[in-house]
Amino acid sequence: MAASGEGASLASAAGGEDGRRRRVSYFYEPSIGDYYYGQGHPMKPHRIRMAHSLVVHYGLHRLLELSRPYPASDADIRRFHSDDYVAFLASATGNPALLDARAVKRFNVGEDCPVFDGLFPFCQASAGGSIGAAVKLNRGDADITVNWAGGLHHAKKGEASGFCYVNDIVLAILELLKFHRRVLYVDIDVHHGDGVEEAFFTTNRVMTCSFHKYGDFFPGTGHITDVGAGEGKHYALNVPLSDGIDDDTFRDLFQCIIKKTAVAVGVEPDNKLPYNDYYEYFGPDYNLHIQPRSVENLNSTKDLENIKSMILDHLSKIEHVPSTQFHDRPSDPEAPEQEEEDMDKRPPQRSRLWSGGAYESDTEDPDNMKTETNDLSASSVMKDESNDDS
């Protein structure tokens, strides 16, 4: 870790006691942009590579610890997903003629969630980054971790949904629960975070909070009265919104419920994009911020006040500390045995599925990228109940 003022240690956006240097760890798998859902499909992993290019050309990578994640193993993924579903994903091929029609229906793969070449390695890369990010936090090696290849919040225990196959968020939360009594999950995607909410609907160790568009809109779940069940009652918070909500209204609603927000790196990038490998994609204005469209805000002040009131009422019914006791901590994920590779060597040709080395491009910055093990030998011990809550 670099000394103060350089490297991967960043100043907090807040002042006072929170004005210390924050250590930010950024996970990126160079091959992630090579996977392809198919022609015309709205899910495009290539956008992750485009985002990484912007991170590098803004110079933000020099303020981060850049790590290349190990792929999640079958055993890692089975910590949440069912054995038969994981076995299907691991064996699935992009050739539709080789797929079992009954399995296709059972596991909900098809048009929205196609079986494409390299599906399982894609899932392993996405999940590996999020699990590795959680391990970093558990070990105290970072204050903030980032994995732009993650966030696949619709995947269910035994089926794909909404372009998502493996729920990396659930796997990361399960990793965090090895060391922390409670986890707060906040989802600000336009779609309801149904897969994560469903996974923790009956536990009081994880609070899920989703801000999303609600109504005739995928996945159609996330009503404000959906608050969890059993021990998890009031630990699922849903903030259903209508079209057209503006920045100020959303910010006010968010801060009212979450209480405190923070900017990870404490850097405000210039609105004019730096020239990068994908510059032409951002025309015609080539700006970082998108100009908002003129859309009527269908969220009335009365509706928003009702949402605030109901959410705060749910929060008032939560016990101060969940009635949970620690048990033996599950073992840490194990890093696979891999041959050492030359990160500076360019692969002989660029194919759909990346062949193993870092691209010879400024976007990869191989000198600052290291492979991150998810294992990370379990030298740390479980916090006991006398420690502070997380």
Short mmCIF file of C-alpha atoms in Angstrom, two decimals:
data_model
loop_
_atom_site.label_atom_id
_atom_site.label_comp_id
_atom_site.label_asym_id
_atom_site.label_seq_id
_atom_site.Cartn_x
_atom_site.Cartn_y
_atom_site.Cartn_z
CA MET A 1 0.00 0.00 0.00
CA ALA A 2 1.40 3.37 -0.97
CA ALA A 3 2.32 6.10 1.44
CA SER A 4 -0.03 8.96 2.20
CA GLY A 5 -0.65 11.11 -0.84
CA GLU A 6 0.04 8.41 -3.42
CA GLY A 7 -1.01 5.05 -4.71
CA ALA A 8 -4.18 3.32 -3.64
CA SER A 9 -4.96 5.49 -0.63
CA LEU A 10 -7.60 8.15 -1.24
CA ALA A 11 -8.95 11.04 0.75
CA SER A 12 -12.53 10.79 1.91
CA ALA A 13 -15.03 13.14 0.32
CA ALA A 14 -16.17 14.02 3.83
CA GLY A 15 -14.29 16.11 6.35
CA GLY A 16 -13.71 15.70 10.07
CA GLU A 17 -12.96 12.28 11.46
CA ASP A 18 -14.01 10.70 8.18
CA GLY A 19 -11.36 12.68 6.32
CA ARG A 20 -8.79 9.89 6.57
CA ARG A 21 -7.23 8.22 3.57
CA ARG A 22 -9.46 5.50 2.12
CA ARG A 23 -7.94 2.42 0.54
CA VAL A 24 -9.84 1.54 -2.62
CA SER A 25 -9.41 -1.84 -4.33
CA TYR A 26 -10.61 -2.18 -7.94
CA PHE A 27 -11.13 -5.61 -9.50
CA TYR A 28 -10.90 -6.01 -13.28
CA GLU A 29 -10.66 -9.11 -15.47
CA PRO A 30 -9.25 -8.14 -18.91
CA SER A 31 -11.18 -10.87 -20.72
CA ILE A 32 -14.61 -9.80 -19.44
CA GLY A 33 -15.37 -7.62 -22.46
CA ASP A 34 -14.86 -10.50 -24.89
CA TYR A 35 -18.02 -12.37 -23.90
CA TYR A 36 -21.02 -11.89 -26.17
CA TYR A 37 -24.68 -12.51 -25.35
CA GLY A 38 -25.62 -12.47 -29.02
CA GLN A 39 -26.71 -10.10 -31.77
CA GLY A 40 -29.23 -7.52 -30.66
CA HIS A 41 -29.07 -8.47 -26.98
CA PRO A 42 -29.08 -5.40 -24.68
CA MET A 43 -26.59 -6.93 -22.23
CA LYS A 44 -23.10 -6.13 -23.53
CA PRO A 45 -20.11 -7.08 -21.33
CA HIS A 46 -17.97 -5.01 -23.70
CA ARG A 47 -19.26 -1.95 -21.81
CA ILE A 48 -17.24 -3.09 -18.79
CA ARG A 49 -14.08 -2.77 -20.88
CA MET A 50 -15.24 0.67 -22.03
CA ALA A 51 -15.74 1.73 -18.41
CA HIS A 52 -12.27 0.43 -17.54
CA SER A 53 -10.80 2.44 -20.41
CA LEU A 54 -12.35 5.61 -18.94
CA VAL A 55 -10.99 4.75 -15.49
CA VAL A 56 -7.50 4.47 -16.96
CA HIS A 57 -7.62 7.54 -19.22
CA TYR A 58 -8.93 9.71 -16.40
CA GLY A 59 -5.93 8.45 -14.42
CA LEU A 60 -8.13 7.03 -11.66
CA HIS A 61 -6.34 3.66 -11.79
CA ARG A 62 -3.29 5.32 -10.26
CA LEU A 63 -5.38 6.08 -7.17
CA LEU A 64 -6.59 2.49 -6.84
CA GLU A 65 -5.16 -0.89 -6.02
CA LEU A 66 -5.86 -2.75 -9.26
CA SER A 67 -6.41 -6.50 -8.88
CA ARG A 68 -7.25 -9.27 -11.31
CA PRO A 69 -9.68 -11.69 -9.64
CA TYR A 70 -9.45 -15.43 -9.56
CA PRO A 71 -12.49 -17.09 -11.15
CA ALA A 72 -15.02 -18.36 -8.63
CA SER A 73 -14.94 -22.14 -8.31
CA ASP A 74 -17.95 -24.45 -8.60
CA ALA A 75 -17.85 -24.82 -4.81
CA ASP A 76 -17.86 -21.04 -4.34
CA ILE A 77 -20.93 -20.67 -6.55
CA ARG A 78 -22.73 -23.56 -4.83
CA ARG A 79 -22.66 -21.64 -1.57
CA PHE A 80 -25.89 -20.10 -2.88
CA HIS A 81 -26.90 -21.76 -6.12
CA SER A 82 -28.27 -25.31 -6.33
CA ASP A 83 -25.97 -28.15 -7.39
CA ASP A 84 -27.99 -29.12 -10.46
CA TYR A 85 -28.17 -25.52 -11.69
CA VAL A 86 -24.42 -25.00 -11.30
CA ALA A 87 -23.77 -28.31 -13.09
CA PHE A 88 -25.96 -27.14 -15.96
CA LEU A 89 -24.16 -23.80 -16.27
CA ALA A 90 -20.76 -25.51 -16.17
CA SER A 91 -21.68 -27.90 -18.97
CA ALA A 92 -23.80 -25.57 -21.13
CA THR A 93 -22.59 -24.87 -24.66
CA GLY A 94 -23.46 -22.12 -27.09
CA ASN A 95 -24.78 -24.71 -29.55
CA PRO A 96 -28.59 -24.86 -28.99
CA ALA A 97 -28.75 -28.34 -30.56
CA LEU A 98 -26.71 -29.74 -27.66
CA LEU A 99 -28.96 -28.35 -24.91
CA ASP A 100 -31.55 -30.42 -23.07
CA ALA A 101 -34.91 -28.77 -23.78
CA ARG A 102 -36.22 -29.67 -20.32
CA ALA A 103 -33.18 -28.12 -18.64
CA VAL A 104 -33.52 -24.97 -20.76
CA LYS A 105 -37.07 -24.51 -19.49
CA ARG A 106 -36.28 -25.52 -15.91
CA PHE A 107 -33.34 -23.15 -15.52
CA ASN A 108 -35.01 -20.29 -17.42
CA VAL A 109 -32.38 -19.86 -20.13
CA GLY A 110 -33.33 -18.75 -23.60
CA GLU A 111 -34.08 -15.37 -25.10
CA ASP A 112 -33.37 -13.07 -22.12
CA CYS A 113 -30.70 -15.34 -20.66
CA PRO A 114 -29.10 -17.02 -23.67
CA VAL A 115 -26.53 -19.80 -23.44
CA PHE A 116 -23.53 -18.28 -25.20
CA ASP A 117 -19.94 -19.41 -25.75
CA GLY A 118 -18.01 -19.14 -22.50
CA LEU A 119 -21.09 -18.63 -20.31
CA PHE A 120 -19.68 -20.32 -17.21
CA PRO A 121 -16.23 -18.65 -17.35
CA PHE A 122 -18.07 -15.32 -17.66
CA CYS A 123 -20.05 -16.15 -14.50
CA GLN A 124 -16.88 -17.25 -12.72
CA ALA A 125 -15.10 -14.00 -13.60
CA SER A 126 -18.01 -11.85 -12.44
CA ALA A 127 -18.53 -13.75 -9.19
CA GLY A 128 -14.79 -14.07 -8.54
CA GLY A 129 -14.39 -10.30 -8.53
CA SER A 130 -17.20 -9.77 -6.01
CA ILE A 131 -16.08 -12.61 -3.72
CA GLY A 132 -12.50 -11.30 -3.87
CA ALA A 133 -13.77 -7.81 -3.05
CA ALA A 134 -15.57 -9.16 0.03
CA VAL A 135 -12.44 -11.04 1.13
CA LYS A 136 -10.47 -7.78 0.88
CA LEU A 137 -12.97 -6.07 3.18
CA ASN A 138 -13.01 -8.98 5.62
CA ARG A 139 -9.22 -8.96 5.89
CA GLY A 140 -9.14 -5.20 6.38
CA ASP A 141 -7.03 -4.76 3.25
CA ALA A 142 -9.39 -2.16 1.76
CA ASP A 143 -12.06 0.30 2.85
CA ILE A 144 -13.91 0.32 -0.47
CA THR A 145 -13.93 -2.33 -3.20
CA VAL A 146 -15.20 -2.06 -6.78
CA ASN A 147 -16.15 -4.75 -9.30
CA TRP A 148 -17.93 -3.31 -12.35
CA ALA A 149 -18.36 -6.83 -13.74
CA GLY A 150 -20.65 -7.69 -10.83
CA GLY A 151 -24.08 -6.56 -9.74
CA LEU A 152 -26.06 -9.40 -11.38
CA HIS A 153 -28.88 -9.06 -8.88
CA HIS A 154 -31.71 -10.96 -10.63
CA ALA A 155 -30.19 -14.48 -10.58
CA LYS A 156 -32.09 -16.92 -8.36
CA LYS A 157 -30.91 -19.97 -6.44
CA GLY A 158 -31.91 -22.39 -9.21
CA GLU A 159 -32.50 -20.33 -12.32
CA ALA A 160 -31.32 -17.45 -14.47
CA SER A 161 -33.30 -14.22 -14.69
CA GLY A 162 -32.96 -10.77 -16.24
CA PHE A 163 -29.63 -11.39 -18.05
CA CYS A 164 -28.18 -12.74 -14.77
CA TYR A 165 -27.00 -16.32 -14.17
CA VAL A 166 -24.88 -16.28 -11.00
CA ASN A 167 -25.77 -13.85 -8.23
CA ASP A 168 -22.35 -12.47 -7.35
CA ILE A 169 -23.92 -10.07 -4.83
CA VAL A 170 -25.40 -12.88 -2.74
CA LEU A 171 -22.07 -14.72 -2.84
CA ALA A 172 -20.22 -11.57 -1.71
CA ILE A 173 -22.68 -10.99 1.13
CA LEU A 174 -22.29 -14.59 2.29
CA GLU A 175 -18.54 -13.99 2.35
CA LEU A 176 -19.00 -10.81 4.42
CA LEU A 177 -21.23 -12.66 6.88
CA LYS A 178 -18.29 -14.88 7.82
CA PHE A 179 -16.83 -11.90 9.69
CA HIS A 180 -19.68 -9.44 10.19
CA ARG A 181 -22.87 -9.74 12.17
CA ARG A 182 -24.93 -7.66 9.76
CA VAL A 183 -24.73 -6.45 6.17
CA LEU A 184 -26.69 -3.59 4.56
CA TYR A 185 -27.24 -4.00 0.81
CA VAL A 186 -28.35 -0.91 -1.14
CA ASP A 187 -29.53 -1.33 -4.74
CA ILE A 188 -30.07 1.76 -6.93
CA ASP A 189 -30.53 -0.01 -10.26
CA VAL A 190 -33.73 0.95 -12.11
CA HIS A 191 -34.91 -2.65 -11.68
CA HIS A 192 -35.85 -4.18 -8.35
CA GLY A 193 -33.06 -6.24 -6.77
CA ASP A 194 -35.32 -9.26 -6.51
CA GLY A 195 -32.71 -12.03 -6.47
CA VAL A 196 -30.80 -10.55 -3.54
CA GLU A 197 -33.97 -9.73 -1.59
CA GLU A 198 -35.32 -13.26 -2.11
CA ALA A 199 -32.07 -14.84 -0.91
CA PHE A 200 -32.19 -13.01 2.45
CA PHE A 201 -35.95 -12.52 2.85
CA THR A 202 -36.16 -14.53 6.09
CA THR A 203 -33.00 -13.45 7.90
CA ASN A 204 -32.30 -10.46 10.12
CA ARG A 205 -28.58 -10.51 9.39
CA VAL A 206 -28.95 -8.85 5.99
CA MET A 207 -31.02 -5.75 5.27
CA THR A 208 -31.82 -5.23 1.59
CA CYS A 209 -32.86 -1.79 0.40
CA SER A 210 -33.90 -1.33 -3.23
CA PHE A 211 -34.75 1.94 -5.02
CA HIS A 212 -36.40 1.06 -8.34
CA LYS A 213 -39.06 1.76 -10.92
CA TYR A 214 -42.25 -0.07 -10.05
CA GLY A 215 -45.35 -0.98 -12.03
CA ASP A 216 -45.56 -2.55 -15.47
CA PHE A 217 -41.79 -3.01 -15.47
CA PHE A 218 -39.42 -5.96 -15.02
CA PRO A 219 -39.32 -7.85 -12.70
CA GLY A 220 -42.63 -6.56 -11.34
CA THR A 221 -41.67 -7.09 -7.70
CA GLY A 222 -40.57 -4.74 -4.93
CA HIS A 223 -43.81 -3.30 -3.56
CA ILE A 224 -43.39 -1.13 -0.48
CA THR A 225 -45.34 -3.66 1.59
CA ASP A 226 -42.81 -6.42 0.81
CA VAL A 227 -40.81 -6.20 4.03
CA GLY A 228 -39.42 -9.69 4.65
CA ALA A 229 -40.79 -12.65 6.58
CA GLY A 230 -40.13 -14.54 9.78
CA GLU A 231 -36.95 -13.31 11.47
CA GLY A 232 -36.36 -11.16 8.39
CA LYS A 233 -39.56 -9.14 8.76
CA HIS A 234 -38.83 -5.40 8.26
CA TYR A 235 -35.32 -6.24 6.97
CA ALA A 236 -36.38 -5.88 3.33
CA LEU A 237 -36.96 -2.26 2.33
CA ASN A 238 -38.44 -1.33 -1.03
CA VAL A 239 -38.70 2.17 -2.47
CA PRO A 240 -40.96 1.87 -5.55
CA LEU A 241 -40.82 4.89 -7.86
CA SER A 242 -42.58 6.08 -10.99
CA ASP A 243 -41.09 7.53 -14.18
CA GLY A 244 -39.39 10.90 -14.26
CA ILE A 245 -37.95 11.27 -10.79
CA ASP A 246 -35.37 14.09 -10.82
CA ASP A 247 -31.94 14.19 -9.19
CA ASP A 248 -32.87 16.44 -6.26
CA THR A 249 -35.95 14.42 -5.34
CA PHE A 250 -34.11 11.11 -5.56
CA ARG A 251 -31.19 12.45 -3.52
CA ASP A 252 -33.52 13.74 -0.82
CA LEU A 253 -35.37 10.42 -0.64
CA PHE A 254 -32.13 8.40 -0.65
CA GLN A 255 -30.49 10.45 2.11
CA CYS A 256 -33.59 10.32 4.23
CA ILE A 257 -33.52 6.52 4.19
CA ILE A 258 -29.80 5.72 3.98
CA LYS A 259 -28.75 8.71 6.13
CA LYS A 260 -25.23 8.94 4.78
CA THR A 261 -23.60 8.65 1.39
CA ALA A 262 -19.97 8.73 0.30
CA VAL A 263 -17.99 9.05 -2.90
CA ALA A 264 -15.46 6.24 -3.14
CA VAL A 265 -12.44 7.99 -4.56
CA GLY A 266 -13.08 11.62 -3.68
CA VAL A 267 -12.33 12.70 -7.27
CA GLU A 268 -14.68 14.60 -9.56
CA PRO A 269 -13.74 13.71 -13.18
CA ASP A 270 -13.85 16.40 -15.83
CA ASN A 271 -17.09 16.32 -17.84
CA LYS A 272 -15.16 16.40 -21.12
CA LEU A 273 -14.01 12.86 -21.81
CA PRO A 274 -10.29 12.19 -22.30
CA TYR A 275 -9.41 10.51 -25.57
CA ASN A 276 -9.57 6.74 -25.10
CA ASP A 277 -9.89 3.48 -27.03
CA TYR A 278 -13.67 3.86 -27.29
CA TYR A 279 -13.93 7.63 -27.71
CA GLU A 280 -16.19 7.39 -30.77
CA TYR A 281 -18.83 5.52 -28.74
CA PHE A 282 -19.52 8.65 -26.69
CA GLY A 283 -20.44 11.02 -29.54
CA PRO A 284 -21.75 13.44 -30.49
CA ASP A 285 -20.98 15.53 -27.37
CA TYR A 286 -18.20 13.32 -25.88
CA ASN A 287 -19.19 14.27 -22.32
CA LEU A 288 -19.14 12.09 -19.22
CA HIS A 289 -22.52 13.27 -17.97
CA ILE A 290 -25.63 12.57 -20.00
CA GLN A 291 -28.02 15.43 -20.63
CA PRO A 292 -31.33 14.54 -18.94
CA ARG A 293 -34.37 14.18 -21.13
CA SER A 294 -37.43 16.30 -20.46
CA VAL A 295 -39.74 13.75 -18.82
CA GLU A 296 -42.71 14.49 -16.60
CA ASN A 297 -42.04 13.56 -12.98
CA LEU A 298 -44.88 11.22 -12.06
CA ASN A 299 -43.76 11.00 -8.42
CA SER A 300 -46.03 13.38 -6.52
CA THR A 301 -44.88 15.01 -3.30
CA LYS A 302 -47.70 13.24 -1.47
CA ASP A 303 -46.62 9.82 -2.81
CA LEU A 304 -42.99 10.41 -1.87
CA GLU A 305 -43.94 11.53 1.64
CA ASN A 306 -46.05 8.40 2.03
CA ILE A 307 -43.08 6.26 0.92
CA LYS A 308 -40.80 7.98 3.46
CA SER A 309 -43.35 7.54 6.22
CA MET A 310 -43.89 3.85 5.52
CA ILE A 311 -40.17 3.07 5.23
CA LEU A 312 -39.37 4.90 8.47
CA ASP A 313 -42.21 3.02 10.15
CA HIS A 314 -40.67 -0.29 9.02
CA LEU A 315 -37.30 0.81 10.36
CA SER A 316 -38.79 1.72 13.73
CA LYS A 317 -39.92 -1.90 14.20
CA ILE A 318 -36.44 -3.39 13.85
CA GLU A 319 -34.70 -4.73 16.93
CA HIS A 320 -31.48 -2.92 17.73
CA VAL A 321 -29.23 -5.97 17.32
CA PRO A 322 -30.26 -9.11 15.42
CA SER A 323 -30.72 -12.14 17.63
CA THR A 324 -28.05 -14.21 15.94
CA GLN A 325 -25.07 -16.09 17.26
CA PHE A 326 -21.90 -16.94 15.43
CA HIS A 327 -21.21 -20.53 14.50
CA ASP A 328 -18.08 -22.05 13.02
CA ARG A 329 -17.00 -19.89 10.13
CA PRO A 330 -17.14 -21.57 6.70
CA SER A 331 -13.79 -22.03 5.01
CA ASP A 332 -12.45 -19.30 2.76
CA PRO A 333 -12.59 -19.69 -1.03
CA GLU A 334 -9.53 -21.43 -2.36
CA ALA A 335 -7.44 -20.04 -5.18
CA PRO A 336 -7.00 -22.43 -8.09
CA GLU A 337 -3.58 -23.70 -9.05
CA GLN A 338 -2.46 -21.64 -12.06
CA GLU A 339 0.74 -21.38 -14.00
CA GLU A 340 2.48 -18.06 -13.77
CA GLU A 341 1.84 -15.96 -16.87
CA ASP A 342 3.50 -13.00 -18.49
CA MET A 343 1.06 -10.13 -18.10
CA ASP A 344 2.99 -8.04 -20.64
CA LYS A 345 2.71 -10.59 -23.42
CA ARG A 346 0.13 -9.90 -26.12
CA PRO A 347 -1.97 -12.89 -27.22
CA PRO A 348 -1.33 -13.99 -30.82
CA GLN A 349 -4.78 -12.89 -31.97
CA ARG A 350 -7.88 -11.27 -30.51
CA SER A 351 -10.73 -13.73 -30.56
CA ARG A 352 -14.15 -13.71 -28.94
CA LEU A 353 -12.80 -15.56 -25.89
CA TRP A 354 -9.63 -14.05 -24.50
CA SER A 355 -6.63 -16.39 -24.64
CA GLY A 356 -4.78 -15.65 -21.45
CA GLY A 357 -2.55 -12.57 -21.46
CA ALA A 358 -3.04 -8.88 -20.88
CA TYR A 359 -3.62 -6.78 -23.96
CA GLU A 360 -0.73 -4.53 -24.90
CA SER A 361 -2.68 -1.38 -24.28
CA ASP A 362 -2.64 1.55 -21.89
CA THR A 363 -6.06 0.42 -20.72
CA GLU A 364 -4.64 -2.62 -18.97
CA ASP A 365 -1.70 -1.01 -17.14
CA PRO A 366 -0.13 -4.44 -16.40
CA ASP A 367 2.52 -2.94 -14.13
CA ASN A 368 -0.23 -2.02 -11.66
CA MET A 369 -2.35 -5.15 -12.02
CA LYS A 370 -1.87 -8.15 -9.81
CA THR A 371 -3.77 -11.38 -9.48
CA GLU A 372 -5.98 -11.41 -6.40
CA THR A 373 -6.45 -14.68 -4.61
CA ASN A 374 -9.80 -15.35 -3.01
CA ASP A 375 -8.36 -17.80 -0.58
CA LEU A 376 -6.23 -15.83 1.29
CA SER A 377 -5.36 -18.34 3.91
CA ALA A 378 -7.61 -18.11 6.91
CA SER A 379 -5.15 -16.56 9.32
CA SER A 380 -7.81 -14.10 10.50
CA VAL A 381 -10.11 -15.19 13.28
CA MET A 382 -13.84 -14.66 13.58
CA LYS A 383 -14.86 -11.53 15.42
CA ASP A 384 -16.73 -12.41 18.58
CA GLU A 385 -19.85 -10.66 19.76
CA SER A 386 -17.89 -8.25 21.89
CA ASN A 387 -16.57 -6.53 18.76
CA ASP A 388 -18.25 -3.58 17.12
CA ASP A 389 -20.99 -4.28 14.61
CA SER A 390 -20.17 -3.81 10.95
#
